């Protein structure tokens, strides 16, 4: 039975897993989680009551959370691109960067986006100001970290870059990366040029109207 990925192409965390699948040409069936796809939504909800995408189904096994799904694919459906290095210390560096992008870029980004979706009277202006400051700090740290690096954890494309690509892609829409952060700006451009992420971006183009802050035309 083919792998099944319950996901939506516009979701940043789903794109994270799609990048890993596309890097290795791993065959899978995409199960689109959209309100009008009633059967798929019911299946997804039964498999994972928390209803957080993406979800991977491998036979009778269910795997959730994007980082875990990517590591699972590396263990059970390996391809030519190893997204987690075999050396333990190098793997720790990759995992640390993966967590950094999820916690300090993805999470504040989602706070800004979800806050805009609320009725104006229920918006959290203080909270949004806090996470914008966190993004500024994250951008500054990443700019220093990326000095002399091609990818997030060194010379090889990895799990960390799968996390970075959609996180920085959307974060720059919501809270632009300053031009002065030249290393980070250049890294984001390298991610956009990576064929696996470029494919994910193109597949998500029809859904850009979903972005509540307005999707720019530059990407």
PDB file of N, CA, C and O in Angstrom, residues 131-176:
ATOM      1  N   UNK A 131       5.753  38.513  19.664  1.00  0.00           N
ATOM      2  CA  UNK A 131       6.296  37.533  18.725  1.00  0.00           C
ATOM      3  C   UNK A 131       7.005  38.215  17.557  1.00  0.00           C
ATOM      4  O   UNK A 131       7.943  37.637  16.978  1.00  0.00           O
ATOM      5  N   UNK A 132       6.607  39.422  17.219  1.00  0.00           N
ATOM      6  CA  UNK A 132       7.375  40.157  16.198  1.00  0.00           C
ATOM      7  C   UNK A 132       8.784  40.461  16.710  1.00  0.00           C
ATOM      8  O   UNK A 132       9.764  40.363  15.956  1.00  0.00           O
ATOM      9  N   UNK A 133       8.883  40.794  17.992  1.00  0.00           N
ATOM     10  CA  UNK A 133      10.204  41.009  18.586  1.00  0.00           C
ATOM     11  C   UNK A 133      11.010  39.713  18.591  1.00  0.00           C
ATOM     12  O   UNK A 133      12.237  39.724  18.353  1.00  0.00           O
ATOM     13  N   UNK A 134      10.332  38.591  18.843  1.00  0.00           N
ATOM     14  CA  UNK A 134      11.021  37.306  18.811  1.00  0.00           C
ATOM     15  C   UNK A 134      11.542  37.004  17.412  1.00  0.00           C
ATOM     16  O   UNK A 134      12.671  36.508  17.243  1.00  0.00           O
ATOM     17  N   UNK A 135      10.754  37.304  16.395  1.00  0.00           N
ATOM     18  CA  UNK A 135      11.215  37.090  15.026  1.00  0.00           C
ATOM     19  C   UNK A 135      12.425  37.966  14.713  1.00  0.00           C
ATOM     20  O   UNK A 135      13.374  37.504  14.062  1.00  0.00           O
ATOM     21  N   UNK A 136      12.418  39.194  15.176  1.00  0.00           N
ATOM     22  CA  UNK A 136      13.582  40.059  14.960  1.00  0.00           C
ATOM     23  C   UNK A 136      14.840  39.442  15.570  1.00  0.00           C
ATOM     24  O   UNK A 136      15.917  39.448  14.956  1.00  0.00           O
ATOM     25  N   UNK A 137      14.689  38.918  16.784  1.00  0.00           N
ATOM     26  CA  UNK A 137      15.825  38.279  17.457  1.00  0.00           C
ATOM     27  C   UNK A 137      16.258  37.018  16.719  1.00  0.00           C
ATOM     28  O   UNK A 137      17.462  36.759  16.544  1.00  0.00           O
ATOM     29  N   UNK A 138      15.274  36.231  16.273  1.00  0.00           N
ATOM     30  CA  UNK A 138      15.582  35.008  15.525  1.00  0.00           C
ATOM     31  C   UNK A 138      16.288  35.333  14.212  1.00  0.00           C
ATOM     32  O   UNK A 138      17.272  34.672  13.842  1.00  0.00           O
ATOM     33  N   UNK A 139      15.833  36.362  13.513  1.00  0.00           N
ATOM     34  CA  UNK A 139      16.479  36.760  12.260  1.00  0.00           C
ATOM     35  C   UNK A 139      17.932  37.160  12.501  1.00  0.00           C
ATOM     36  O   UNK A 139      18.827  36.796  11.729  1.00  0.00           O
ATOM     37  N   UNK A 140      18.160  37.919  13.563  1.00  0.00           N
ATOM     38  CA  UNK A 140      19.524  38.371  13.863  1.00  0.00           C
ATOM     39  C   UNK A 140      20.438  37.185  14.172  1.00  0.00           C
ATOM     40  O   UNK A 140      21.579  37.118  13.687  1.00  0.00           O
ATOM     41  N   UNK A 141      19.929  36.243  14.974  1.00  0.00           N
ATOM     42  CA  UNK A 141      20.737  35.071  15.325  1.00  0.00           C
ATOM     43  C   UNK A 141      21.020  34.222  14.102  1.00  0.00           C
ATOM     44  O   UNK A 141      22.156  33.770  13.884  1.00  0.00           O
ATOM     45  N   UNK A 142      20.005  34.009  13.272  1.00  0.00           N
ATOM     46  CA  UNK A 142      20.181  33.203  12.075  1.00  0.00           C
ATOM     47  C   UNK A 142      21.167  33.847  11.106  1.00  0.00           C
ATOM     48  O   UNK A 142      21.966  33.147  10.469  1.00  0.00           O
ATOM     49  N   UNK A 143      21.118  35.157  10.999  1.00  0.00           N
ATOM     50  CA  UNK A 143      22.026  35.842  10.092  1.00  0.00           C
ATOM     51  C   UNK A 143      23.478  35.582  10.484  1.00  0.00           C
ATOM     52  O   UNK A 143      24.333  35.361   9.616  1.00  0.00           O
ATOM     53  N   UNK A 144      23.758  35.597  11.793  1.00  0.00           N
ATOM     54  CA  UNK A 144      25.106  35.287  12.268  1.00  0.00           C
ATOM     55  C   UNK A 144      25.425  33.809  12.072  1.00  0.00           C
ATOM     56  O   UNK A 144      26.524  33.441  11.639  1.00  0.00           O
ATOM     57  N   UNK A 145      24.468  32.964  12.386  1.00  0.00           N
ATOM     58  CA  UNK A 145      24.659  31.510  12.294  1.00  0.00           C
ATOM     59  C   UNK A 145      24.969  31.076  10.856  1.00  0.00           C
ATOM     60  O   UNK A 145      25.748  30.146  10.628  1.00  0.00           O
ATOM     61  N   UNK A 146      24.353  31.727   9.892  1.00  0.00           N
ATOM     62  CA  UNK A 146      24.488  31.327   8.491  1.00  0.00           C
ATOM     63  C   UNK A 146      25.735  31.882   7.825  1.00  0.00           C
ATOM     64  O   UNK A 146      26.009  31.548   6.668  1.00  0.00           O
ATOM     65  N   UNK A 147      26.484  32.702   8.523  1.00  0.00           N
ATOM     66  CA  UNK A 147      27.703  33.255   7.946  1.00  0.00           C
ATOM     67  C   UNK A 147      28.668  32.122   7.580  1.00  0.00           C
ATOM     68  O   UNK A 147      29.107  31.367   8.449  1.00  0.00           O
ATOM     69  N   UNK A 148      28.979  31.982   6.307  1.00  0.00           N
ATOM     70  CA  UNK A 148      29.884  30.931   5.859  1.00  0.00           C
ATOM     71  C   UNK A 148      29.225  29.580   5.657  1.00  0.00           C
ATOM     72  O   UNK A 148      29.910  28.618   5.280  1.00  0.00           O
ATOM     73  N   UNK A 149      27.909  29.483   5.892  1.00  0.00           N
ATOM     74  CA  UNK A 149      27.198  28.211   5.702  1.00  0.00           C
ATOM     75  C   UNK A 149      26.326  28.283   4.455  1.00  0.00           C
ATOM     76  O   UNK A 149      25.703  29.310   4.194  1.00  0.00           O
ATOM     77  N   UNK A 150      26.251  27.174   3.733  1.00  0.00           N
ATOM     78  CA  UNK A 150      25.347  27.119   2.586  1.00  0.00           C
ATOM     79  C   UNK A 150      23.947  26.712   3.035  1.00  0.00           C
ATOM     80  O   UNK A 150      22.959  27.304   2.610  1.00  0.00           O
ATOM     81  N   UNK A 151      23.891  25.700   3.895  1.00  0.00           N
ATOM     82  CA  UNK A 151      22.612  25.239   4.437  1.00  0.00           C
ATOM     83  C   UNK A 151      22.611  25.425   5.943  1.00  0.00           C
ATOM     84  O   UNK A 151      23.628  25.779   6.539  1.00  0.00           O
ATOM     85  N   UNK A 152      21.480  25.188   6.567  1.00  0.00           N
ATOM     86  CA  UNK A 152      21.303  25.551   7.982  1.00  0.00           C
ATOM     87  C   UNK A 152      22.282  24.843   8.907  1.00  0.00           C
ATOM     88  O   UNK A 152      22.714  25.415   9.910  1.00  0.00           O
ATOM     89  N   UNK A 153      22.623  23.596   8.586  1.00  0.00           N
ATOM     90  CA  UNK A 153      23.511  22.840   9.466  1.00  0.00           C
ATOM     91  C   UNK A 153      24.837  22.508   8.797  1.00  0.00           C
ATOM     92  O   UNK A 153      25.521  21.568   9.198  1.00  0.00           O
ATOM     93  N   UNK A 154      25.199  23.267   7.769  1.00  0.00           N
ATOM     94  CA  UNK A 154      26.485  23.034   7.116  1.00  0.00           C
ATOM     95  C   UNK A 154      26.365  22.952   5.617  1.00  0.00           C
ATOM     96  O   UNK A 154      25.597  23.686   4.993  1.00  0.00           O
ATOM     97  N   UNK A 155      27.091  22.003   5.010  1.00  0.00           N
ATOM     98  CA  UNK A 155      27.155  21.907   3.557  1.00  0.00           C
ATOM     99  C   UNK A 155      26.036  21.051   2.958  1.00  0.00           C
ATOM    100  O   UNK A 155      25.761  21.155   1.757  1.00  0.00           O
ATOM    101  N   UNK A 156      25.421  20.205   3.766  1.00  0.00           N
ATOM    102  CA  UNK A 156      24.432  19.266   3.245  1.00  0.00           C
ATOM    103  C   UNK A 156      23.009  19.725   3.564  1.00  0.00           C
ATOM    104  O   UNK A 156      22.722  20.178   4.679  1.00  0.00           O
ATOM    105  N   UNK A 157      22.110  19.611   2.585  1.00  0.00           N
ATOM    106  CA  UNK A 157      20.686  19.882   2.786  1.00  0.00           C
ATOM    107  C   UNK A 157      20.139  18.838   3.744  1.00  0.00           C
ATOM    108  O   UNK A 157      20.413  17.650   3.612  1.00  0.00           O
ATOM    109  N   UNK A 158      19.334  19.279   4.728  1.00  0.00           N
ATOM    110  CA  UNK A 158      18.930  18.370   5.793  1.00  0.00           C
ATOM    111  C   UNK A 158      17.519  18.658   6.288  1.00  0.00           C
ATOM    112  O   UNK A 158      16.819  19.552   5.782  1.00  0.00           O
ATOM    113  N   UNK A 159      17.121  17.904   7.293  1.00  0.00           N
ATOM    114  CA  UNK A 159      15.860  18.130   7.999  1.00  0.00           C
ATOM    115  C   UNK A 159      15.717  19.588   8.408  1.00  0.00           C
ATOM    116  O   UNK A 159      14.621  20.171   8.332  1.00  0.00           O
ATOM    117  N   UNK A 160      16.808  20.205   8.842  1.00  0.00           N
ATOM    118  CA  UNK A 160      16.757  21.601   9.282  1.00  0.00           C
ATOM    119  C   UNK A 160      16.308  22.520   8.157  1.00  0.00           C
ATOM    120  O   UNK A 160      15.551  23.468   8.377  1.00  0.00           O
ATOM    121  N   UNK A 161      16.734  22.232   6.934  1.00  0.00           N
ATOM    122  CA  UNK A 161      16.350  23.061   5.796  1.00  0.00           C
ATOM    123  C   UNK A 161      14.907  22.793   5.372  1.00  0.00           C
ATOM    124  O   UNK A 161      14.222  23.713   4.900  1.00  0.00           O
ATOM    125  N   UNK A 162      14.461  21.556   5.554  1.00  0.00           N
ATOM    126  CA  UNK A 162      13.043  21.258   5.312  1.00  0.00           C
ATOM    127  C   UNK A 162      12.170  22.116   6.221  1.00  0.00           C
ATOM    128  O   UNK A 162      11.100  22.594   5.812  1.00  0.00           O
ATOM    129  N   UNK A 163      12.602  22.312   7.454  1.00  0.00           N
ATOM    130  CA  UNK A 163      11.873  23.150   8.405  1.00  0.00           C
ATOM    131  C   UNK A 163      12.015  24.625   8.059  1.00  0.00           C
ATOM    132  O   UNK A 163      11.040  25.392   8.106  1.00  0.00           O
ATOM    133  N   UNK A 164      13.222  25.022   7.694  1.00  0.00           N
ATOM    134  CA  UNK A 164      13.502  26.442   7.439  1.00  0.00           C
ATOM    135  C   UNK A 164      12.734  26.981   6.241  1.00  0.00           C
ATOM    136  O   UNK A 164      12.258  28.126   6.270  1.00  0.00           O
ATOM    137  N   UNK A 165      12.618  26.188   5.190  1.00  0.00           N
ATOM    138  CA  UNK A 165      12.082  26.702   3.929  1.00  0.00           C
ATOM    139  C   UNK A 165      10.681  27.301   4.072  1.00  0.00           C
ATOM    140  O   UNK A 165      10.483  28.491   3.801  1.00  0.00           O
ATOM    141  N   UNK A 166       9.680  26.534   4.503  1.00  0.00           N
ATOM    142  CA  UNK A 166       8.347  27.148   4.631  1.00  0.00           C
ATOM    143  C   UNK A 166       8.263  28.154   5.766  1.00  0.00           C
ATOM    144  O   UNK A 166       7.517  29.140   5.675  1.00  0.00           O
ATOM    145  N   UNK A 167       9.026  27.940   6.836  1.00  0.00           N
ATOM    146  CA  UNK A 167       8.988  28.878   7.965  1.00  0.00           C
ATOM    147  C   UNK A 167       9.442  30.264   7.526  1.00  0.00           C
ATOM    148  O   UNK A 167       8.773  31.272   7.772  1.00  0.00           O
ATOM    149  N   UNK A 168      10.593  30.334   6.872  1.00  0.00           N
ATOM    150  CA  UNK A 168      11.115  31.632   6.424  1.00  0.00           C
ATOM    151  C   UNK A 168      10.317  32.193   5.252  1.00  0.00           C
ATOM    152  O   UNK A 168      10.172  33.419   5.123  1.00  0.00           O
ATOM    153  N   UNK A 169       9.801  31.319   4.408  1.00  0.00           N
ATOM    154  CA  UNK A 169       8.994  31.757   3.274  1.00  0.00           C
ATOM    155  C   UNK A 169       7.803  32.587   3.751  1.00  0.00           C
ATOM    156  O   UNK A 169       7.614  33.730   3.343  1.00  0.00           O
ATOM    157  N   UNK A 170       7.027  32.030   4.662  1.00  0.00           N
ATOM    158  CA  UNK A 170       5.834  32.720   5.152  1.00  0.00           C
ATOM    159  C   UNK A 170       6.172  33.807   6.175  1.00  0.00           C
ATOM    160  O   UNK A 170       5.499  34.837   6.237  1.00  0.00           O
ATOM    161  N   UNK A 171       7.197  33.571   6.989  1.00  0.00           N
ATOM    162  CA  UNK A 171       7.566  34.576   7.987  1.00  0.00           C
ATOM    163  C   UNK A 171       7.934  35.894   7.312  1.00  0.00           C
ATOM    164  O   UNK A 171       7.577  36.974   7.799  1.00  0.00           O
ATOM    165  N   UNK A 172       8.622  35.817   6.188  1.00  0.00           N
ATOM    166  CA  UNK A 172       9.011  37.040   5.475  1.00  0.00           C
ATOM    167  C   UNK A 172       7.794  37.772   4.909  1.00  0.00           C
ATOM    168  O   UNK A 172       7.831  38.981   4.727  1.00  0.00           O
ATOM    169  N   UNK A 173       6.721  37.050   4.651  1.00  0.00           N
ATOM    170  CA  UNK A 173       5.478  37.694   4.238  1.00  0.00           C
ATOM    171  C   UNK A 173       4.834  38.442   5.409  1.00  0.00           C
ATOM    172  O   UNK A 173       4.303  39.531   5.243  1.00  0.00           O
ATOM    173  N   UNK A 174       4.887  37.815   6.582  1.00  0.00           N
ATOM    174  CA  UNK A 174       4.200  38.374   7.752  1.00  0.00           C
ATOM    175  C   UNK A 174       5.035  39.423   8.478  1.00  0.00           C
ATOM    176  O   UNK A 174       4.496  40.373   9.046  1.00  0.00           O
ATOM    177  N   UNK A 175       6.346  39.222   8.498  1.00  0.00           N
ATOM    178  CA  UNK A 175       7.256  40.116   9.218  1.00  0.00           C
ATOM    179  C   UNK A 175       8.559  40.142   8.420  1.00  0.00           C
ATOM    180  O   UNK A 175       9.454  39.323   8.645  1.00  0.00           O
ATOM    181  N   UNK A 176       8.670  41.025   7.444  1.00  0.00           N
ATOM    182  CA  UNK A 176       9.770  40.982   6.476  1.00  0.00           C
ATOM    183  C   UNK A 176      11.163  40.913   7.102  1.00  0.00           C
ATOM    184  O   UNK A 176      11.453  41.583   8.091  1.00  0.00           O
TER     185      UNK A 176
END
